[in-house]
Amino acid sequence: MADKKKKVKKPRGKAQLIPGKCIACGARCEAACPVDAITMNDKGEPIIDTTRCTGCRKCVKICPAEALEIYYTPEELKILAELEKEKGGPGEVEEVDEEEAKIMAKLKEYKDVWVFVEQTEGEPATVSWELLGVGARLAQTLGVKLCSVVVGSKVEALCHESFAYGAAISYLVDNPVFLNYRTEAYRDAVCHLVETYKPQILLIGATGLGRDLAGAVATKLATGLTADCTGLDIDDHGFLLQTRPAFGGNIMATIVTERHRPQMASVRPHVMPLPGKDASRKGKIIRESLKVDKTDLAVKVLEIIHDAKGKDAVDVTAAEIIVSGGAGMQSLENFAILQELADELGGVVGASRRAVDACWMPAECQIGQTGKTVGPKIYIACGISGAIQHLVGMQGSDIIIAINNDKQAPIFEVATYGIVGDVFKIVPAITRRIRELRAQK
């Protein structure tokens, strides 16, 4: 009987840093290492303990700068060369990472794109329909269904409205205990649905309610959440690409949740376009019941007091025309010329953060990353330089007209039309011309 050939184990090598390539991304390699073989130096570069490294390649795969590689000793290279010659011998097959295989198998259990339909006293938040619009594109790319999630009391009508905006399935949890929003109750309802039906993507509006709920849900499900996204897309591997401002709004970061589900993201109102509504669309409602004892909830709603908005209150998010002022307006008094132009156009006056911080305009008029996100038909930026913190709040406008005396101002990079000059001469001139044209009619 012929001797059985001894199986040769394929060398796995050790991870090593490629000099000059590390970008100090934030210790992603250290977090990915399953055997704690990586520590970081003062420059944010990895130090690899080769006595611990198992050559699992997790750090190599996760490095965004491709700054890590697998190093083989001369002896290991010799074994690899011999295995290559055998072409099909027992040593040629790579070892299967059992942990990685389990994770990938678990991820495959999740499907469909979900959108949480926010409502207050039965009135839906428009951002929910905006998310159904972008959700439809994501679902189409992935080849899965677009679904809505409705939680409340006597809110089945919202399921049918979600069908009109593109949802194919609506998951409904309808119970008097959900009449008013309370974090614990809504969190448990959404988590129950997620654990039962396993969506791969869950989108929530970045409103006051949505921010509170999204964080609570993500924490309980132990998954990732990217807040205030300005862009959502799908990569070649089917992962959700979540783009948002980072480092104080100075850069745009794209975040991927690779190893946890669902992939959660929140999006501010008016960032995504509102899809068309077709009342003839139909869908399937899946009703779920959840036992919630009121006595177990830490919060009790005693009374709801609505905001008392006066007749002069300004809602920049609902305006179709916004005349916005920045630091270049120089004083509170100078905002009067912007108000005159806004009145002639039937619009409202907005402001940048610097103008609000200077107490020239109230906080409810602030537009930008730390203010409101708007998407008017016309946005006129007066004396605004165009810092990215401001741009993320208004770049979805149909037409952007920028007026600034600095021709290098970043605002001109996103402007549809740009006027280089003195804002204190140009704005009054535009106002006078509009009045002249109206007088001619």
Coordinates of C-alpha atoms in Angstrom, one line a residue:
M1 CA 0.0 0.0 0.0
A2 CA 1.5 3.3 -1.0
D3 CA 2.4 5.7 1.7
K4 CA -0.1 8.5 2.2
K5 CA 1.5 11.9 1.4
K6 CA 1.8 14.1 4.5
K7 CA -0.5 17.1 4.4
V8 CA 1.4 20.4 4.2
K9 CA -0.2 23.3 6.1
K10 CA -0.1 26.6 4.2
P11 CA 1.9 29.3 6.0
R12 CA -0.2 32.2 7.2
G13 CA 2.6 34.7 7.7
K14 CA 2.6 37.7 10.0
A15 CA 1.2 41.2 9.5
Q16 CA 3.6 44.1 9.1
L17 CA 3.3 47.9 8.4
I18 CA 4.4 49.3 5.1
P19 CA 6.5 52.4 6.0
G20 CA 5.0 55.7 5.1
K21 CA 1.5 54.5 4.2
C22 CA -0.4 54.7 7.5
I23 CA -2.8 57.6 7.7
A24 CA -3.6 57.2 11.4
C25 CA -7.3 56.5 10.6
G26 CA -8.2 55.8 14.3
A27 CA -6.9 52.4 15.2
R28 CA -9.3 50.4 13.0
C29 CA -6.6 47.6 12.7
E30 CA -6.2 47.5 16.5
A31 CA -10.0 47.1 16.9
A32 CA -10.1 44.3 14.3
C33 CA -7.3 42.2 15.7
P34 CA -8.9 39.1 17.5
V35 CA -5.7 38.3 19.4
D36 CA -4.7 41.8 20.7
A37 CA -1.5 41.7 18.7
I38 CA -1.7 45.4 17.7
T39 CA -1.1 48.5 19.8
M40 CA -0.8 52.1 18.5
N41 CA 2.2 54.4 18.9
D42 CA 2.0 58.2 19.5
K43 CA 1.7 58.8 15.8
G44 CA -1.4 56.6 15.5
E45 CA 0.6 53.8 13.7
P46 CA 0.2 50.1 14.5
I47 CA 2.9 48.2 16.4
I48 CA 2.5 44.5 15.7
D49 CA 3.5 41.8 18.2
T50 CA 4.6 39.0 15.9
T51 CA 4.6 36.5 18.7
R52 CA 0.8 37.0 19.0
C53 CA -0.1 37.6 15.3
T54 CA -1.8 34.6 13.7
G55 CA -1.8 36.0 10.2
C56 CA -5.6 36.1 10.1
R57 CA -5.5 39.2 7.7
K58 CA -8.3 41.0 9.5
C59 CA -6.1 44.1 10.0
V60 CA -5.0 44.0 6.3
K61 CA -8.6 43.8 5.1
I62 CA -9.9 46.7 7.3
C63 CA -7.0 49.1 6.6
P64 CA -8.4 52.0 4.5
A65 CA -4.9 53.0 3.3
E66 CA -3.7 49.5 2.4
A67 CA -0.8 50.2 4.8
L68 CA -0.6 46.6 6.1
E69 CA 0.7 43.5 4.4
I70 CA 1.4 39.8 5.2
Y71 CA 5.1 39.0 5.6
Y72 CA 6.5 35.5 5.0
T73 CA 9.9 34.2 6.2
P74 CA 12.2 32.6 3.6
E75 CA 11.2 29.2 4.9
E76 CA 7.5 30.0 4.5
L77 CA 8.1 31.3 1.0
K78 CA 9.8 28.0 0.2
I79 CA 6.8 26.1 1.4
L80 CA 4.5 28.3 -0.6
A81 CA 6.5 27.8 -3.7
E82 CA 6.3 24.0 -3.3
L83 CA 2.6 24.1 -2.8
E84 CA 2.3 26.2 -5.9
K85 CA 4.1 23.6 -7.9
E86 CA 1.7 20.9 -6.7
K87 CA -1.3 22.7 -8.1
G88 CA -4.1 21.0 -6.4
G89 CA -2.3 19.3 -3.6
P90 CA -3.7 19.2 0.0
G91 CA -1.7 22.3 1.0
E92 CA -3.1 24.5 -1.7
V93 CA -6.5 25.1 -0.1
E94 CA -6.5 28.1 2.2
E95 CA -7.7 27.7 5.8
V96 CA -11.2 28.8 6.4
D97 CA -11.6 31.5 9.1
E98 CA -14.5 30.0 11.1
E99 CA -15.3 33.2 12.9
E100 CA -15.5 35.1 9.7
A101 CA -17.6 32.4 8.1
K102 CA -20.1 32.6 10.9
I103 CA -20.4 36.3 10.7
M104 CA -21.0 36.3 7.0
A105 CA -23.6 33.5 7.3
K106 CA -25.4 35.7 9.9
L107 CA -25.3 38.8 7.7
K108 CA -27.0 36.8 4.9
E109 CA -30.0 36.3 7.1
Y110 CA -30.8 40.0 6.9
K111 CA -32.7 41.5 3.9
D112 CA -34.9 44.4 2.9
V113 CA -34.7 48.1 3.4
W114 CA -36.8 49.6 6.3
V115 CA -37.9 53.2 6.9
F116 CA -39.3 54.2 10.3
V117 CA -42.4 56.4 9.8
E118 CA -42.3 59.0 12.4
Q119 CA -45.6 60.5 13.6
T120 CA -46.9 62.7 16.3
E121 CA -50.6 62.4 17.2
G122 CA -51.1 60.6 13.9
E123 CA -49.4 63.3 11.8
P124 CA -46.4 61.9 9.8
A125 CA -43.1 63.7 9.6
T126 CA -42.3 64.6 5.9
V127 CA -38.7 63.3 6.4
S128 CA -40.2 59.7 6.5
W129 CA -41.5 60.0 3.0
E130 CA -38.2 61.5 1.9
L131 CA -36.4 58.4 3.3
L132 CA -38.8 56.2 1.4
G133 CA -37.6 57.9 -1.8
V134 CA -33.9 57.2 -1.2
G135 CA -34.8 53.8 0.4
A136 CA -36.5 52.8 -2.9
R137 CA -33.2 53.4 -4.8
L138 CA -31.2 51.4 -2.3
A139 CA -33.7 48.5 -2.3
Q140 CA -33.7 48.4 -6.1
T141 CA -29.9 48.3 -6.2
L142 CA -29.9 45.4 -3.7
G143 CA -32.8 43.6 -5.3
V144 CA -34.8 43.6 -2.0
K145 CA -38.1 45.1 -0.8
L146 CA -38.7 48.5 0.6
C147 CA -40.7 48.4 3.8
S148 CA -42.1 50.9 6.3
V149 CA -42.4 50.6 10.1
V150 CA -45.3 52.3 11.8
V151 CA -45.7 52.4 15.5
G152 CA -48.5 54.3 17.3
S153 CA -52.2 54.2 18.2
K154 CA -54.8 54.1 15.5
V155 CA -52.2 54.8 12.8
E156 CA -53.0 52.2 10.2
A157 CA -53.7 55.0 7.7
L158 CA -50.0 55.8 7.7
C159 CA -49.2 52.3 6.4
H160 CA -51.4 53.0 3.3
E161 CA -49.8 56.4 2.9
S162 CA -46.3 54.7 2.9
F163 CA -47.5 52.5 0.1
A164 CA -48.3 55.7 -1.9
Y165 CA -44.6 56.7 -1.4
G166 CA -43.2 53.4 -2.6
A167 CA -43.3 50.9 0.3
A168 CA -44.2 47.3 -0.6
I169 CA -44.7 46.1 3.0
S170 CA -45.6 47.9 6.1
Y171 CA -44.9 46.5 9.6
L172 CA -47.5 47.9 12.0
V173 CA -47.5 47.9 15.9
D174 CA -50.8 49.6 16.9
N175 CA -51.6 49.8 20.6
P176 CA -52.9 52.6 22.9
V177 CA -49.7 52.5 24.9
F178 CA -47.9 53.9 21.8
L179 CA -50.2 57.0 21.6
N180 CA -47.4 59.3 22.8
Y181 CA -43.8 58.8 22.1
R182 CA -41.7 57.3 24.9
T183 CA -38.2 56.0 24.3
E184 CA -38.5 52.7 26.0
A185 CA -41.8 51.6 24.4
Y186 CA -40.9 52.6 20.9
R187 CA -37.4 51.2 21.2
D188 CA -38.8 47.8 22.3
A189 CA -41.3 47.8 19.5
V190 CA -38.8 48.6 16.8
C191 CA -36.2 46.1 18.2
H192 CA -38.9 43.4 18.3
L193 CA -39.6 43.9 14.7
V194 CA -36.0 43.9 13.7
E195 CA -35.2 40.8 15.7
T196 CA -38.2 39.0 14.1
Y197 CA -37.9 40.0 10.5
K198 CA -34.2 41.0 10.2
P199 CA -33.8 44.0 7.8
Q200 CA -30.4 44.8 6.5
I201 CA -30.9 48.6 6.4
L202 CA -32.9 50.8 8.8
L203 CA -33.4 54.5 8.1
I204 CA -34.7 57.0 10.6
G205 CA -35.3 60.7 10.3
A206 CA -32.8 62.9 12.2
T207 CA -35.4 64.8 14.1
G208 CA -35.6 65.3 17.8
L209 CA -37.7 62.1 18.2
G210 CA -35.7 60.2 15.5
R211 CA -32.3 61.0 17.1
D212 CA -33.5 59.7 20.4
L213 CA -35.0 56.6 19.0
A214 CA -32.2 55.7 16.6
G215 CA -29.6 55.8 19.4
A216 CA -31.7 53.7 21.7
V217 CA -32.4 51.1 19.0
A218 CA -28.8 50.9 17.9
T219 CA -27.6 50.4 21.4
K220 CA -30.0 47.6 22.2
L221 CA -29.3 45.8 18.9
A222 CA -25.5 46.4 19.3
T223 CA -25.2 47.7 15.8
G224 CA -23.7 50.7 14.1
L225 CA -25.5 54.0 13.6
T226 CA -24.4 56.9 11.4
A227 CA -26.1 60.1 12.3
D228 CA -27.0 63.1 10.0
C229 CA -26.1 61.5 6.7
T230 CA -26.1 63.6 3.6
G231 CA -25.7 60.8 1.2
L232 CA -26.6 57.1 1.0
D233 CA -25.5 54.5 -1.5
I234 CA -24.6 50.9 -2.0
D235 CA -21.0 49.7 -2.7
D236 CA -19.9 46.7 -4.9
H237 CA -20.1 44.4 -1.9
G238 CA -23.7 45.4 -1.0
F239 CA -22.8 47.5 2.0
L240 CA -24.5 50.7 2.8
L241 CA -22.2 53.7 2.2
Q242 CA -23.2 56.4 4.7
T243 CA -21.7 59.8 4.0
R244 CA -21.8 62.6 6.6
P245 CA -19.7 65.6 7.7
A246 CA -16.9 64.8 10.1
F247 CA -14.2 66.6 12.1
G248 CA -16.4 69.6 12.7
G249 CA -17.7 69.5 9.2
N250 CA -14.2 70.0 7.6
I251 CA -14.4 66.8 5.6
M252 CA -17.0 64.4 4.3
A253 CA -16.6 60.8 5.7
T254 CA -18.1 57.7 4.2
I255 CA -18.9 55.1 6.9
V256 CA -19.6 51.3 6.4
T257 CA -21.0 48.9 8.9
E258 CA -19.4 45.7 7.7
R259 CA -20.0 43.2 10.6
H260 CA -23.3 44.2 12.2
R261 CA -26.9 44.4 11.2
P262 CA -29.1 46.2 10.6
Q263 CA -27.0 49.0 9.0
M264 CA -28.6 52.1 10.6
A265 CA -28.5 55.7 9.4
S266 CA -30.4 58.9 10.3
V267 CA -31.0 61.6 7.8
R268 CA -32.0 65.2 8.5
P269 CA -35.2 66.6 6.9
H270 CA -35.0 68.2 3.4
V271 CA -31.6 66.5 2.7
M272 CA -33.3 63.9 0.4
P273 CA -35.8 64.8 -2.3
L274 CA -39.5 64.0 -1.7
P275 CA -40.6 61.2 -4.0
G276 CA -43.8 61.4 -6.0
K277 CA -47.0 60.2 -4.3
D278 CA -49.2 57.6 -6.1
A279 CA -52.4 56.8 -4.1
S280 CA -53.1 53.9 -6.4
R281 CA -50.2 51.9 -5.0
K282 CA -51.0 49.0 -2.7
G283 CA -49.0 47.0 -0.3
K284 CA -49.1 44.3 2.4
I285 CA -49.6 45.2 6.1
I286 CA -48.0 42.9 8.7
R287 CA -49.4 43.4 12.1
E288 CA -47.4 42.7 15.2
S289 CA -48.5 42.8 18.8
L290 CA -46.2 43.6 21.6
K291 CA -47.1 43.4 25.3
V292 CA -46.0 46.6 27.1
D293 CA -47.0 47.2 30.7
K294 CA -47.4 50.9 31.3
T295 CA -46.1 50.4 34.9
D296 CA -42.8 49.2 33.5
L297 CA -42.1 52.4 31.6
A298 CA -40.0 55.0 33.4
V299 CA -41.7 57.9 31.8
K300 CA -45.4 58.9 32.1
V301 CA -46.9 61.5 29.7
L302 CA -48.9 64.0 31.8
E303 CA -49.6 66.6 29.2
I304 CA -48.5 67.7 25.8
I305 CA -47.8 71.4 25.4
H306 CA -47.5 72.5 21.8
D307 CA -45.0 75.2 20.8
A308 CA -46.6 78.6 20.8
K309 CA -45.4 80.1 17.5
G310 CA -46.4 83.6 16.9
K311 CA -47.5 85.1 13.6
D312 CA -44.0 86.4 13.0
A313 CA -42.3 83.0 13.5
V314 CA -40.1 81.9 10.6
D315 CA -39.9 78.4 9.4
V316 CA -36.9 78.3 7.0
T317 CA -37.4 74.6 6.3
A318 CA -40.8 75.2 4.7
A319 CA -39.8 78.3 2.6
E320 CA -39.4 78.1 -1.1
I321 CA -37.2 81.2 -1.2
I322 CA -34.6 82.1 1.4
V323 CA -32.4 85.2 1.5
S324 CA -29.6 84.2 3.9
G325 CA -27.0 86.4 5.5
G326 CA -23.6 85.7 7.0
A327 CA -20.7 87.4 8.7
G328 CA -20.3 89.7 5.7
M329 CA -23.5 91.5 6.7
Q330 CA -21.4 93.0 9.6
S331 CA -24.3 94.0 11.9
L332 CA -27.9 93.3 12.9
E333 CA -29.1 96.5 11.2
N334 CA -27.8 95.4 7.9
F335 CA -30.1 92.4 7.8
A336 CA -32.9 94.9 7.1
I337 CA -31.9 95.0 3.4
L338 CA -32.2 91.2 3.3
Q339 CA -35.7 91.3 4.8
E340 CA -36.7 93.8 2.2
L341 CA -35.6 91.5 -0.6
A342 CA -37.2 88.5 1.0
D343 CA -40.5 90.4 1.3
E344 CA -40.4 91.3 -2.4
L345 CA -39.8 87.7 -3.3
G346 CA -42.3 86.2 -0.9
G347 CA -39.5 84.4 1.0
V348 CA -37.9 84.4 4.5
V349 CA -34.5 85.4 5.9
G350 CA -32.0 82.8 7.1
A351 CA -28.6 83.1 8.6
S352 CA -25.2 81.3 8.9
R353 CA -23.9 80.2 12.3
R354 CA -21.6 83.2 12.6
A355 CA -24.5 85.6 12.2
V356 CA -26.5 83.7 14.8
D357 CA -23.6 83.6 17.2
A358 CA -23.3 87.4 16.8
C359 CA -26.9 87.7 17.9
W360 CA -27.9 89.3 14.6
M361 CA -30.5 86.6 13.9
P362 CA -32.4 84.1 16.1
A363 CA -31.3 80.4 16.3
E364 CA -34.4 79.2 14.5
C365 CA -33.2 80.9 11.4
Q366 CA -29.7 79.2 11.4
I367 CA -29.0 77.1 8.4
G368 CA -26.2 74.5 8.4
Q369 CA -24.8 71.5 10.1
T370 CA -25.7 72.8 13.6
G371 CA -28.9 74.5 12.4
K372 CA -31.6 73.6 9.9
T373 CA -31.3 71.8 6.6
V374 CA -33.2 73.5 3.8
G375 CA -34.1 72.8 0.2
P376 CA -35.8 75.8 -1.3
K377 CA -36.4 76.6 -4.9
I378 CA -34.1 79.7 -4.6
Y379 CA -31.4 80.3 -2.0
I380 CA -29.6 83.7 -2.0
A381 CA -26.4 83.6 0.1
C382 CA -25.4 87.2 1.0
G383 CA -22.0 87.7 2.7
I384 CA -21.6 84.0 3.4
S385 CA -18.2 82.5 2.7
G386 CA -19.4 79.0 2.3
A387 CA -17.8 76.9 5.0
I388 CA -18.7 73.2 4.6
Q389 CA -20.7 73.4 7.9
H390 CA -23.1 75.8 6.1
L391 CA -23.0 74.1 2.7
V392 CA -24.4 70.8 4.1
G393 CA -27.5 72.6 5.2
M394 CA -28.4 74.3 1.9
Q395 CA -26.6 72.5 -1.0
G396 CA -29.9 70.7 -1.8
S397 CA -31.4 74.0 -3.0
D398 CA -32.7 74.1 -6.6
I399 CA -31.0 77.4 -7.4
I400 CA -28.2 79.0 -5.4
I401 CA -27.3 82.6 -5.9
A402 CA -24.2 83.7 -4.1
I403 CA -23.2 87.4 -3.5
N404 CA -19.7 87.9 -2.0
N405 CA -16.9 90.4 -2.5
D406 CA -14.3 87.5 -2.4
K407 CA -14.2 85.8 -5.7
Q408 CA -12.3 82.9 -4.1
A409 CA -15.1 82.2 -1.5
P410 CA -16.1 78.5 -1.4
I411 CA -19.8 79.4 -1.8
F412 CA -19.2 80.0 -5.5
E413 CA -18.2 76.4 -6.0
V414 CA -21.8 75.3 -5.3
A415 CA -23.6 78.4 -6.6
T416 CA -25.8 78.3 -9.7
Y417 CA -25.1 82.0 -10.2
G418 CA -22.4 84.0 -8.6
I419 CA -22.1 87.8 -8.1
V420 CA -18.7 89.2 -7.0
G421 CA -19.2 92.6 -5.4
D422 CA -20.4 94.7 -2.5
V423 CA -23.5 93.0 -0.9
F424 CA -24.7 96.4 0.4
K425 CA -25.0 97.7 -3.1
I426 CA -26.1 94.6 -5.0
V427 CA -29.0 93.5 -2.7
P428 CA -30.7 96.9 -2.7
A429 CA -30.2 97.1 -6.5
I430 CA -31.9 93.7 -6.9
T431 CA -34.8 94.8 -4.7
R432 CA -35.3 98.0 -6.7
R433 CA -35.2 96.1 -10.0
I434 CA -37.9 93.7 -8.7
R435 CA -40.1 96.6 -7.7
E436 CA -39.6 98.3 -11.0
L437 CA -40.6 95.1 -12.9
R438 CA -43.7 94.8 -10.8
A439 CA -44.7 98.4 -11.3
Q440 CA -44.5 97.9 -15.1
K441 CA -47.2 95.2 -15.0

